[in-house]
Short mmCIF file of C-alpha atoms and ligand atoms in Angstrom, two decimals:
data_model
loop_
_atom_site.label_atom_id
_atom_site.label_comp_id
_atom_site.label_asym_id
_atom_site.label_seq_id
_atom_site.Cartn_x
_atom_site.Cartn_y
_atom_site.Cartn_z
CA MET A 1333 -46.53 3.77 -0.65
CA ASP A 1334 -49.26 2.02 -2.59
CA TYR A 1335 -51.50 3.46 -5.27
CA ARG A 1336 -55.11 2.95 -6.28
CA GLU A 1337 -53.89 2.43 -9.81
CA LEU A 1338 -50.42 2.15 -11.35
CA ALA A 1339 -49.40 4.39 -14.24
CA PRO A 1340 -49.19 2.56 -17.58
CA PHE A 1341 -45.91 2.06 -19.40
CA PRO A 1342 -45.42 5.08 -21.67
CA ASP A 1343 -45.80 4.77 -25.44
CA GLY A 1344 -42.46 4.08 -27.05
CA PHE A 1345 -41.15 2.34 -23.92
CA LEU A 1346 -38.03 0.46 -24.99
CA TRP A 1347 -38.87 -3.16 -24.22
CA GLY A 1348 -35.60 -4.82 -25.03
CA ALA A 1349 -33.06 -7.43 -24.07
CA SER A 1350 -29.29 -7.47 -23.64
CA THR A 1351 -26.14 -9.40 -24.46
CA SER A 1352 -22.42 -8.71 -24.60
CA ALA A 1353 -19.97 -9.52 -27.38
CA TYR A 1354 -17.65 -11.92 -25.60
CA GLN A 1355 -20.42 -13.93 -23.96
CA THR A 1356 -22.36 -14.39 -27.19
CA GLU A 1357 -20.44 -13.95 -30.41
CA GLY A 1358 -17.88 -16.74 -30.55
CA GLY A 1359 -15.64 -16.35 -33.60
CA TRP A 1360 -12.97 -15.28 -31.15
CA ASP A 1361 -10.27 -15.13 -33.85
CA ALA A 1362 -12.45 -14.91 -36.97
CA ASP A 1363 -11.79 -12.46 -39.79
CA GLY A 1364 -8.88 -10.65 -38.22
CA LYS A 1365 -10.20 -10.27 -34.69
CA GLY A 1366 -7.44 -9.79 -32.13
CA PRO A 1367 -7.46 -11.52 -28.76
CA SER A 1368 -9.05 -9.81 -25.78
CA VAL A 1369 -8.23 -10.27 -22.11
CA ILE A 1370 -11.12 -12.70 -22.01
CA ASP A 1371 -9.56 -14.83 -24.77
CA ALA A 1372 -6.31 -14.86 -22.83
CA ARG A 1373 -8.05 -16.17 -19.71
CA THR A 1374 -7.02 -19.60 -18.49
CA ASP A 1375 -8.45 -19.65 -14.98
CA PHE A 1376 -11.68 -21.47 -15.75
CA PRO A 1377 -12.90 -23.74 -12.98
CA GLU A 1378 -12.92 -27.38 -13.96
CA GLY A 1379 -15.97 -28.25 -16.01
CA THR A 1380 -16.56 -24.68 -17.16
CA THR A 1381 -16.23 -23.58 -20.77
CA ASP A 1382 -14.20 -20.67 -22.11
CA TYR A 1383 -15.71 -18.02 -24.40
CA ARG A 1384 -14.20 -18.91 -27.73
CA ASP A 1385 -17.38 -20.24 -29.29
CA GLY A 1386 -19.97 -18.35 -27.25
CA VAL A 1387 -23.31 -19.19 -28.80
CA ASP A 1388 -21.95 -18.52 -32.30
CA HIS A 1389 -23.93 -15.31 -32.67
CA TYR A 1390 -21.14 -14.01 -34.92
CA HIS A 1391 -22.16 -16.49 -37.59
CA ARG A 1392 -25.87 -16.70 -36.79
CA PHE A 1393 -26.76 -13.07 -36.08
CA ARG A 1394 -29.30 -12.89 -38.91
CA ASP A 1395 -31.26 -15.82 -37.55
CA ASP A 1396 -30.94 -14.45 -34.02
CA VAL A 1397 -32.21 -11.02 -35.04
CA ALA A 1398 -35.14 -12.72 -36.78
CA LEU A 1399 -35.95 -14.39 -33.45
CA PHE A 1400 -35.60 -11.06 -31.62
CA ALA A 1401 -38.04 -9.56 -34.11
CA GLU A 1402 -40.46 -12.42 -33.54
CA LEU A 1403 -40.10 -11.83 -29.81
CA GLY A 1404 -41.17 -8.26 -30.54
CA LEU A 1405 -38.11 -6.51 -29.09
CA LYS A 1406 -38.19 -2.74 -29.48
CA ALA A 1407 -34.54 -2.48 -28.40
CA TYR A 1408 -31.49 -4.71 -28.42
CA ARG A 1409 -28.54 -3.87 -26.20
CA PHE A 1410 -25.27 -5.48 -27.24
CA SER A 1411 -21.58 -4.62 -27.04
CA VAL A 1412 -18.95 -4.16 -29.68
CA SER A 1413 -15.83 -6.23 -29.30
CA TRP A 1414 -13.03 -3.66 -29.27
CA SER A 1415 -10.43 -6.15 -30.56
CA ARG A 1416 -12.71 -7.22 -33.44
CA VAL A 1417 -12.69 -3.62 -34.63
CA ILE A 1418 -9.12 -2.69 -33.68
CA PRO A 1419 -7.27 -6.00 -33.18
CA ASP A 1420 -4.41 -4.57 -31.11
CA GLY A 1421 -6.55 -1.91 -29.46
CA ASP A 1422 -4.87 1.19 -30.83
CA GLY A 1423 -3.57 0.35 -34.32
CA GLU A 1424 -5.16 -0.51 -37.66
CA VAL A 1425 -8.90 -0.74 -37.96
CA ASN A 1426 -10.15 -4.16 -39.11
CA PRO A 1427 -12.64 -3.60 -41.95
CA ALA A 1428 -14.23 -7.02 -41.35
CA GLY A 1429 -15.01 -6.00 -37.78
CA ILE A 1430 -16.71 -2.81 -38.88
CA ARG A 1431 -18.58 -4.77 -41.56
CA PHE A 1432 -19.93 -7.22 -39.00
CA TYR A 1433 -21.36 -4.51 -36.77
CA ARG A 1434 -22.77 -2.56 -39.73
CA GLU A 1435 -24.50 -5.71 -40.92
CA LEU A 1436 -25.86 -6.42 -37.46
CA LEU A 1437 -27.11 -2.83 -37.08
CA THR A 1438 -28.65 -2.91 -40.55
CA GLU A 1439 -30.40 -6.16 -39.77
CA LEU A 1440 -31.78 -4.62 -36.57
CA ARG A 1441 -32.96 -1.56 -38.47
CA HIS A 1442 -34.84 -3.74 -40.97
CA ALA A 1443 -36.40 -5.57 -38.04
CA GLY A 1444 -37.51 -2.28 -36.46
CA ILE A 1445 -35.35 -2.88 -33.37
CA THR A 1446 -33.55 0.10 -31.83
CA PRO A 1447 -29.92 -0.71 -31.04
CA VAL A 1448 -28.32 0.28 -27.75
CA VAL A 1449 -24.58 -0.13 -28.26
CA THR A 1450 -22.13 -0.70 -25.40
CA LEU A 1451 -18.62 0.40 -26.33
CA TYR A 1452 -16.84 -1.86 -23.88
CA HIS A 1453 -18.06 -4.81 -21.82
CA PHE A 1454 -15.10 -6.32 -19.91
CA ASP A 1455 -13.13 -7.42 -23.03
CA LEU A 1456 -10.12 -5.10 -23.28
CA PRO A 1457 -7.82 -5.95 -26.22
CA GLN A 1458 -5.07 -8.20 -24.88
CA ALA A 1459 -2.41 -6.15 -26.68
CA LEU A 1460 -3.36 -3.13 -24.57
CA GLN A 1461 -3.35 -5.25 -21.44
CA GLU A 1462 0.21 -6.29 -22.24
CA LYS A 1463 1.15 -2.62 -22.46
CA GLY A 1464 -0.19 -1.91 -18.98
CA GLY A 1465 -3.96 -2.07 -19.44
CA TRP A 1466 -5.96 0.59 -17.64
CA SER A 1467 -2.98 1.38 -15.40
CA SER A 1468 -1.60 3.19 -18.41
CA ARG A 1469 -3.14 6.44 -19.51
CA ALA A 1470 -2.44 5.36 -23.10
CA THR A 1471 -5.34 2.90 -22.72
CA ALA A 1472 -7.66 5.82 -21.98
CA ASP A 1473 -6.45 7.52 -25.15
CA ALA A 1474 -6.91 4.29 -27.12
CA PHE A 1475 -10.47 4.01 -25.80
CA VAL A 1476 -11.28 7.54 -26.97
CA ARG A 1477 -9.87 6.76 -30.40
CA TYR A 1478 -11.79 3.47 -30.57
CA ALA A 1479 -14.99 5.33 -29.67
CA ARG A 1480 -14.30 7.85 -32.43
CA VAL A 1481 -13.92 5.02 -34.93
CA LEU A 1482 -17.27 3.56 -33.87
CA PHE A 1483 -19.06 6.92 -33.88
CA GLU A 1484 -17.75 7.62 -37.38
CA GLU A 1485 -18.31 4.14 -38.80
CA LEU A 1486 -21.56 3.13 -37.05
CA GLY A 1487 -23.03 6.41 -35.83
CA ASP A 1488 -25.60 6.67 -38.63
CA LEU A 1489 -27.14 3.38 -37.49
CA ALA A 1490 -27.00 3.68 -33.70
CA PRO A 1491 -29.00 6.26 -31.70
CA TYR A 1492 -28.10 5.07 -28.17
CA TRP A 1493 -24.64 4.42 -26.79
CA LEU A 1494 -23.33 3.14 -23.47
CA THR A 1495 -19.76 3.87 -22.46
CA ILE A 1496 -18.48 1.12 -20.14
CA ASN A 1497 -20.44 -1.80 -18.75
CA GLU A 1498 -20.22 -2.20 -14.98
CA GLN A 1499 -17.03 -0.28 -14.44
CA ASN A 1500 -17.73 -0.60 -10.71
CA MET A 1501 -17.77 -4.40 -10.92
CA MET A 1502 -14.55 -4.43 -12.96
CA ILE A 1503 -12.89 -2.33 -10.28
CA MET A 1504 -14.24 -4.32 -7.33
CA LEU A 1505 -14.05 -7.81 -8.87
CA GLY A 1506 -11.67 -7.69 -11.80
CA ALA A 1507 -10.06 -11.07 -11.04
CA MET A 1508 -13.40 -12.87 -11.02
CA LEU A 1509 -14.59 -11.22 -14.23
CA GLY A 1510 -11.29 -11.75 -16.04
CA SER A 1511 -11.32 -8.11 -17.13
CA GLY A 1512 -7.64 -7.57 -16.36
CA THR A 1513 -8.44 -4.79 -13.90
CA THR A 1514 -6.35 -6.28 -11.13
CA GLY A 1515 -3.21 -5.25 -9.25
CA ASP A 1516 -2.62 -3.53 -5.96
CA ARG A 1517 -5.46 -1.43 -4.67
CA ARG A 1518 -3.75 1.90 -5.27
CA ASP A 1519 -3.20 0.93 -8.89
CA ILE A 1520 -6.76 -0.35 -9.33
CA TRP A 1521 -8.15 3.03 -8.29
CA GLN A 1522 -5.80 4.70 -10.75
CA GLN A 1523 -7.20 2.39 -13.44
CA ASN A 1524 -10.65 3.45 -12.34
CA HIS A 1525 -9.71 7.10 -12.70
CA HIS A 1526 -8.36 6.54 -16.21
CA MET A 1527 -11.64 4.89 -17.16
CA LEU A 1528 -13.64 7.76 -15.70
CA VAL A 1529 -11.63 10.34 -17.63
CA ALA A 1530 -11.87 8.26 -20.83
CA GLN A 1531 -15.62 7.92 -20.33
CA ALA A 1532 -15.98 11.69 -19.92
CA GLU A 1533 -14.01 12.34 -23.09
CA VAL A 1534 -16.07 9.79 -25.00
CA MET A 1535 -19.36 11.34 -23.88
CA ALA A 1536 -18.18 14.78 -25.01
CA LEU A 1537 -16.97 13.29 -28.32
CA ALA A 1538 -20.31 11.60 -28.95
CA HIS A 1539 -22.09 14.92 -28.51
CA GLU A 1540 -19.67 16.59 -30.89
CA LEU A 1541 -19.78 13.95 -33.64
CA LEU A 1542 -23.34 12.67 -33.23
CA PRO A 1543 -25.50 15.53 -32.00
CA GLU A 1544 -28.68 13.46 -32.37
CA ALA A 1545 -27.38 10.43 -30.48
CA LYS A 1546 -27.68 9.84 -26.75
CA ILE A 1547 -24.99 8.39 -24.52
CA GLY A 1548 -24.74 7.35 -20.89
CA PRO A 1549 -22.78 5.25 -18.39
CA ALA A 1550 -23.88 1.71 -17.49
CA PRO A 1551 -22.78 0.75 -13.97
CA ASN A 1552 -24.35 -1.86 -11.76
CA ILE A 1553 -26.41 0.03 -9.19
CA ALA A 1554 -28.16 -1.54 -6.23
CA CYS A 1555 -29.71 -0.12 -3.09
CA VAL A 1556 -27.95 -1.11 0.13
CA TYR A 1557 -29.74 -1.95 3.38
CA PRO A 1558 -28.23 -1.80 6.85
CA ALA A 1559 -28.36 -5.22 8.52
CA THR A 1560 -30.10 -3.61 11.55
CA PRO A 1561 -31.17 -0.07 12.52
CA HIS A 1562 -28.03 0.20 14.64
CA PRO A 1563 -26.38 3.50 13.65
CA PHE A 1564 -23.09 1.72 12.95
CA ASP A 1565 -24.84 -0.57 10.46
CA VAL A 1566 -26.60 2.41 8.91
CA ILE A 1567 -23.38 4.32 8.39
CA ALA A 1568 -21.72 1.19 6.96
CA ALA A 1569 -24.57 0.91 4.44
CA ALA A 1570 -24.14 4.57 3.51
CA ASP A 1571 -20.38 4.09 3.10
CA PHE A 1572 -20.85 1.05 0.88
CA THR A 1573 -23.47 2.91 -1.19
CA ALA A 1574 -21.02 5.76 -1.74
CA ILE A 1575 -18.16 3.45 -2.71
CA ARG A 1576 -20.19 1.00 -4.80
CA ASN A 1577 -22.72 3.28 -6.49
CA TRP A 1578 -22.20 7.02 -6.23
CA LEU A 1579 -18.45 7.05 -6.79
CA TYR A 1580 -19.12 6.11 -10.41
CA LEU A 1581 -22.31 8.00 -11.08
CA ASP A 1582 -21.28 11.22 -9.33
CA VAL A 1583 -18.23 11.47 -11.57
CA ALA A 1584 -20.21 10.51 -14.69
CA VAL A 1585 -23.06 12.94 -14.04
CA LYS A 1586 -21.74 15.68 -11.75
CA GLY A 1587 -18.14 15.52 -12.90
CA VAL A 1588 -16.71 15.23 -9.37
CA TYR A 1589 -15.81 12.41 -7.01
CA ASN A 1590 -18.28 11.55 -4.29
CA PRO A 1591 -16.93 13.05 -1.02
CA THR A 1592 -17.41 9.91 1.10
CA ALA A 1593 -15.85 7.66 -1.53
CA TRP A 1594 -12.96 10.09 -1.93
CA ALA A 1595 -12.44 10.19 1.84
CA PHE A 1596 -12.25 6.39 1.81
CA LEU A 1597 -9.60 6.48 -0.92
CA VAL A 1598 -7.58 9.13 0.90
CA GLU A 1599 -7.83 7.24 4.19
CA ARG A 1600 -6.29 4.18 2.53
CA GLY A 1601 -3.76 6.15 0.53
CA TRP A 1602 -5.41 4.94 -2.68
CA GLN A 1603 -6.54 8.25 -4.15
CA PRO A 1604 -5.72 8.48 -7.86
CA GLU A 1605 -3.47 11.06 -9.39
CA PHE A 1606 -5.12 13.65 -11.59
CA ALA A 1607 -3.22 14.63 -14.73
CA GLU A 1608 -3.46 18.20 -15.90
CA GLY A 1609 -6.86 18.80 -17.44
CA ASP A 1610 -8.57 15.75 -15.86
CA ALA A 1611 -10.79 17.79 -13.55
CA GLU A 1612 -11.96 19.92 -16.48
CA LYS A 1613 -12.62 16.84 -18.65
CA LEU A 1614 -14.71 15.24 -15.90
CA ALA A 1615 -16.64 18.46 -15.34
CA ALA A 1616 -17.33 19.00 -19.05
CA ALA A 1617 -19.01 15.68 -19.81
CA LYS A 1618 -22.73 15.22 -19.38
CA PRO A 1619 -24.61 11.99 -20.04
CA ASP A 1620 -28.05 12.14 -21.65
CA PHE A 1621 -29.40 9.30 -19.54
CA ILE A 1622 -28.24 6.77 -16.98
CA ALA A 1623 -28.25 3.08 -17.84
CA PHE A 1624 -27.92 0.67 -14.96
CA ASN A 1625 -27.88 -3.06 -14.28
CA TYR A 1626 -29.74 -4.45 -11.30
CA TYR A 1627 -29.95 -8.07 -10.15
CA THR A 1628 -30.40 -7.72 -6.40
CA SER A 1629 -30.07 -5.37 -3.45
CA HIS A 1630 -27.28 -5.67 -0.90
CA THR A 1631 -27.19 -5.74 2.87
CA VAL A 1632 -24.19 -4.81 4.98
CA ALA A 1633 -23.29 -4.54 8.63
CA ALA A 1634 -20.75 -2.51 10.56
CA PRO A 1635 -17.22 -3.84 10.15
CA LYS A 1636 -15.56 -5.75 12.94
CA GLY A 1637 -12.13 -4.69 11.76
CA ASP A 1638 -10.61 -7.94 12.99
CA GLY A 1639 -9.52 -9.30 9.62
CA THR A 1640 -12.82 -11.08 8.92
CA ASP A 1641 -14.81 -8.32 7.18
CA ILE A 1642 -14.10 -9.70 3.72
CA ARG A 1643 -15.84 -12.99 3.07
CA ASP A 1644 -14.41 -15.42 0.58
CA ASN A 1645 -17.52 -16.68 -1.15
CA GLY A 1646 -18.88 -13.55 -2.81
CA ASP A 1647 -19.23 -12.50 -6.41
CA GLN A 1648 -20.55 -9.45 -8.21
CA HIS A 1649 -23.95 -9.90 -6.53
CA ILE A 1650 -22.92 -11.29 -3.14
CA VAL A 1651 -21.13 -8.57 -1.18
CA LEU A 1652 -17.57 -9.44 -0.25
CA GLY A 1653 -16.98 -6.67 2.32
CA GLU A 1654 -14.19 -4.15 2.88
CA GLU A 1655 -12.01 -4.51 5.94
CA GLY A 1656 -12.85 -1.80 8.47
CA VAL A 1657 -15.61 -0.27 6.32
CA TYR A 1658 -18.50 -2.76 5.90
CA ARG A 1659 -19.22 -6.49 6.08
CA GLY A 1660 -21.50 -8.31 3.67
CA ALA A 1661 -24.59 -9.65 5.42
CA ASP A 1662 -27.44 -11.92 4.39
CA ASN A 1663 -30.92 -10.48 4.19
CA PRO A 1664 -33.29 -12.93 5.91
CA ASN A 1665 -36.30 -11.32 4.21
CA LEU A 1666 -35.30 -12.29 0.71
CA PRO A 1667 -35.48 -15.57 -1.22
CA ARG A 1668 -32.45 -16.67 -3.24
CA ASN A 1669 -31.88 -18.01 -6.72
CA GLN A 1670 -30.02 -21.24 -7.52
CA PHE A 1671 -26.74 -19.35 -7.34
CA ASN A 1672 -27.39 -17.88 -3.91
CA TRP A 1673 -28.21 -14.38 -5.18
CA GLU A 1674 -30.98 -12.72 -3.21
CA ILE A 1675 -34.11 -11.77 -5.15
CA ASP A 1676 -35.45 -8.32 -4.33
CA PRO A 1677 -37.97 -6.73 -6.71
CA VAL A 1678 -38.92 -3.96 -4.27
CA GLY A 1679 -35.23 -3.08 -3.96
CA PHE A 1680 -35.39 -2.45 -7.72
CA ARG A 1681 -38.05 0.25 -7.14
CA THR A 1682 -35.94 1.74 -4.34
CA THR A 1683 -32.89 1.77 -6.60
CA PHE A 1684 -34.80 3.60 -9.36
CA ARG A 1685 -35.92 6.23 -6.90
CA GLU A 1686 -32.49 6.71 -5.36
CA ILE A 1687 -30.84 7.22 -8.74
CA TYR A 1688 -33.56 9.50 -10.08
CA ASP A 1689 -33.77 11.64 -6.93
CA ARG A 1690 -30.05 12.17 -7.09
CA TYR A 1691 -29.51 12.88 -10.79
CA ARG A 1692 -32.88 13.63 -12.46
CA LEU A 1693 -31.91 11.93 -15.70
CA PRO A 1694 -33.98 9.36 -17.63
CA LEU A 1695 -33.14 5.79 -16.64
CA LEU A 1696 -32.65 2.78 -18.86
CA VAL A 1697 -32.34 -0.69 -17.35
CA THR A 1698 -29.65 -2.53 -19.29
CA GLU A 1699 -29.55 -5.73 -17.23
CA ASN A 1700 -31.84 -7.59 -14.84
CA GLY A 1701 -32.73 -11.25 -14.96
CA LEU A 1702 -32.58 -14.70 -13.48
CA GLY A 1703 -29.74 -17.14 -14.01
CA ALA A 1704 -30.99 -20.72 -13.71
CA PHE A 1705 -30.32 -24.32 -14.70
CA ASP A 1706 -32.88 -24.57 -17.50
CA GLU A 1707 -33.96 -27.90 -18.86
CA LEU A 1708 -34.73 -28.54 -22.51
CA THR A 1709 -37.66 -30.94 -22.59
CA ALA A 1710 -38.23 -33.65 -25.18
CA ASP A 1711 -40.65 -31.44 -27.09
CA GLY A 1712 -37.95 -28.77 -27.52
CA ARG A 1713 -39.39 -26.40 -24.92
CA VAL A 1714 -38.10 -24.85 -21.71
CA HIS A 1715 -40.69 -24.35 -19.01
CA ASP A 1716 -39.07 -21.46 -17.17
CA ASP A 1717 -41.97 -20.14 -15.13
CA TYR A 1718 -39.43 -19.24 -12.38
CA ARG A 1719 -37.91 -16.75 -14.82
CA ILE A 1720 -41.31 -15.38 -15.80
CA GLU A 1721 -42.06 -14.90 -12.13
CA TYR A 1722 -38.77 -13.06 -11.52
CA LEU A 1723 -39.27 -10.80 -14.53
CA GLU A 1724 -42.92 -10.15 -13.73
CA GLN A 1725 -42.13 -9.13 -10.17
CA HIS A 1726 -39.39 -6.77 -11.32
CA ILE A 1727 -41.41 -5.26 -14.15
CA ARG A 1728 -44.27 -4.62 -11.70
CA GLN A 1729 -41.81 -2.63 -9.61
CA ILE A 1730 -40.78 -0.59 -12.65
CA GLN A 1731 -44.42 0.33 -12.95
CA TYR A 1732 -44.38 1.41 -9.32
CA ALA A 1733 -41.28 3.49 -9.98
CA ILE A 1734 -42.95 5.14 -12.98
CA THR A 1735 -45.98 5.87 -10.80
CA ASP A 1736 -43.57 7.30 -8.19
CA GLY A 1737 -42.52 9.83 -10.84
CA VAL A 1738 -39.32 8.25 -12.13
CA GLU A 1739 -38.61 8.73 -15.83
CA VAL A 1740 -37.90 5.26 -17.23
CA MET A 1741 -36.91 4.90 -20.88
CA GLY A 1742 -36.92 1.16 -21.14
CA TYR A 1743 -36.07 -2.24 -19.84
CA CYS A 1744 -33.47 -4.55 -21.40
CA PRO A 1745 -33.24 -7.71 -19.28
CA TRP A 1746 -30.32 -10.10 -19.35
CA SER A 1747 -30.37 -11.84 -21.68
CA ALA A 1748 -31.89 -11.89 -25.15
CA ILE A 1749 -30.48 -15.34 -25.77
CA ASP A 1750 -28.55 -17.84 -23.64
CA LEU A 1751 -24.88 -16.97 -23.34
CA ILE A 1752 -21.84 -17.87 -21.27
CA SER A 1753 -22.01 -16.39 -17.76
CA THR A 1754 -19.14 -14.40 -16.29
CA HIS A 1755 -17.76 -17.28 -14.21
CA GLN A 1756 -20.30 -20.10 -14.16
CA GLY A 1757 -20.37 -21.31 -17.75
CA ILE A 1758 -23.28 -21.93 -20.12
CA ARG A 1759 -25.18 -23.95 -17.53
CA LYS A 1760 -26.20 -20.72 -15.83
CA ARG A 1761 -28.74 -19.50 -18.35
CA TYR A 1762 -30.64 -16.22 -18.63
CA GLY A 1763 -32.06 -16.05 -22.16
CA PHE A 1764 -35.55 -15.91 -23.63
CA ILE A 1765 -34.05 -18.20 -26.27
CA TYR A 1766 -32.41 -21.47 -25.27
CA VAL A 1767 -29.19 -22.42 -27.04
CA ASP A 1768 -28.60 -26.14 -27.16
CA ARG A 1769 -24.96 -26.55 -26.24
CA ASP A 1770 -23.16 -27.86 -23.17
CA GLU A 1771 -19.99 -26.68 -21.53
CA PHE A 1772 -17.79 -28.58 -23.99
CA ASP A 1773 -20.17 -30.18 -26.49
CA LEU A 1774 -21.39 -27.54 -28.92
CA LYS A 1775 -24.00 -29.91 -30.44
CA GLN A 1776 -25.88 -28.03 -33.16
CA LEU A 1777 -26.22 -24.81 -31.14
CA ALA A 1778 -29.91 -24.96 -32.06
CA ARG A 1779 -32.18 -22.19 -30.80
CA HIS A 1780 -35.42 -22.93 -28.89
CA ARG A 1781 -38.02 -20.47 -27.66
CA LYS A 1782 -38.55 -20.74 -23.90
CA ASP A 1783 -41.92 -20.20 -22.23
CA SER A 1784 -40.60 -16.80 -21.11
CA PHE A 1785 -40.20 -15.92 -24.81
CA PHE A 1786 -43.93 -16.20 -25.41
CA TRP A 1787 -44.75 -14.44 -22.15
CA TYR A 1788 -42.45 -11.47 -22.96
CA GLN A 1789 -43.82 -11.38 -26.50
CA GLU A 1790 -47.34 -10.94 -25.13
CA LEU A 1791 -46.15 -8.29 -22.68
CA ILE A 1792 -44.47 -6.25 -25.41
CA ARG A 1793 -47.48 -6.57 -27.69
CA GLY A 1794 -49.80 -5.20 -25.02
CA ASN A 1795 -47.26 -2.74 -23.49
CA ALA A 1796 -48.44 -4.12 -20.15
CA LEU A 1797 -47.92 -7.10 -17.88
CA PRO A 1798 -50.07 -10.01 -19.04
CA GLU A 1799 -52.61 -11.21 -16.48
CA ARG A 1800 -51.22 -14.16 -14.55
CA ALA A 1801 -53.17 -14.75 -11.42
CA SER A 1802 -50.72 -17.31 -10.08
CA VAL A 1803 -47.86 -14.90 -9.55
CA ALA A 1804 -47.54 -12.84 -6.40
CA GLU A 1805 -46.83 -9.21 -7.09
CA GLY A 1806 -43.59 -9.20 -5.17
CA ARG A 1807 -44.71 -6.65 -2.64
C1 BGP B 272 -23.27 -8.60 -14.98
C2 BGP B 272 -22.51 -8.53 -16.28
C3 BGP B 272 -22.96 -9.48 -17.35
C4 BGP B 272 -23.59 -10.73 -16.86
C5 BGP B 272 -24.45 -10.59 -15.63
C6 BGP B 272 -24.86 -11.88 -14.97
O1 BGP B 272 -22.40 -8.35 -13.91
O2 BGP B 272 -22.56 -7.25 -16.82
O3 BGP B 272 -21.94 -9.64 -18.28
O4 BGP B 272 -23.06 -11.89 -17.18
O5 BGP B 272 -23.84 -9.81 -14.64
O6 BGP B 272 -23.79 -12.37 -14.22
P1 BGP B 272 -23.28 -13.85 -14.32
O7 BGP B 272 -22.92 -14.08 -15.73
O8 BGP B 272 -22.11 -13.92 -13.40
O9 BGP B 272 -24.41 -14.70 -13.87
#
């Protein structure tokens, strides 16, 4: 549906940007930080950096926040490194870790930037992993304790909290992300259940300790198209939607497993065991909003069930498939980025509407963006009009979603500043701010404002998309 005029972005819209601790901070063992599963990773493809130095945000956060303020950010979404705060995950609290995040939050407050704090973004403390990771219920208890520490120590400075970043991607693609959430499928779904119960407890705890604060889950949610109108393709798309999207959000919001997703688990013999009290814990927790990450839509076809439904070249945004349930398919209607991810701004609008229709909670976008091989020119600039075009097309679709009646709190694209990607190194860049380092040569780690920086700055200033006749509206 089109409109004669689109609704404006509401006053107070949270124009922001996102990062995560392990992809940005560096200082992987500084000031008492314990190792995380990411620090223990050794499976980097040749020519790809690890995360130990990140972009040195740990040592440069004041300068970075000054740049975020210059950019005009109203919100900054970042994650706390669990093992910086509690080095072994469930033991002593590291005062230097708390100090770092208090200083960062204070700096943001002085800059007038609202923090949105993710409790956990892929980087489980390695010590917990060695004790069984999420397969062990003790990790769920450790997560609740960790959250309590953060609510008590940082709660006065942080009004918005996110529980777990992309739990669905950790469960579906743990080996690729290095999050430690691997094992046999039965065990992985038990890990998932432990996370869901821990998340529920943490949401309830936040409401008890911080009655003014708001908390929500942060999965990756994407609409799924059937490859054709054939009913078998349509049902495969519905099955994948249930398993990929609603499994996580139904538990987070409604407190119960999605029936289709549960049927899939039972069919495979992978259904998790509930401990006494789990059902009540899930039912008791209510998020205040839903945060979600969106990079692209997905397209799937009916499975063939002949051992070829899972393709071997997928990642978190290229569907792998599930034998006998759905096959990943290409969408011939969509262009692709340099990493073969399809680009679908209208799918973003569809995704907003699907989530809002289902749950009627305010929505916050915590990731969306374009990874690209940026080039620093001799004059210290990056001419990333491809990124501006991607962002503009997606932001236009947010405006459509708002006009459709969806309650949207804000938009925090990935990423505020260049950082190390999940499996493709620093060369895959997303930031408004370029960081001058290579995979192995850290150079000076100097910061440079990209063209998208100035474009986003103008957008935030005007609370509206700047006029740019050259860009198609993505419809
Ligand atoms: C999401 C993760 C982020 C991030 C982003 C881009 O799945 O939450 O941590 O990195 O995707 O992905 P990539 O780094 O693989 O390009």
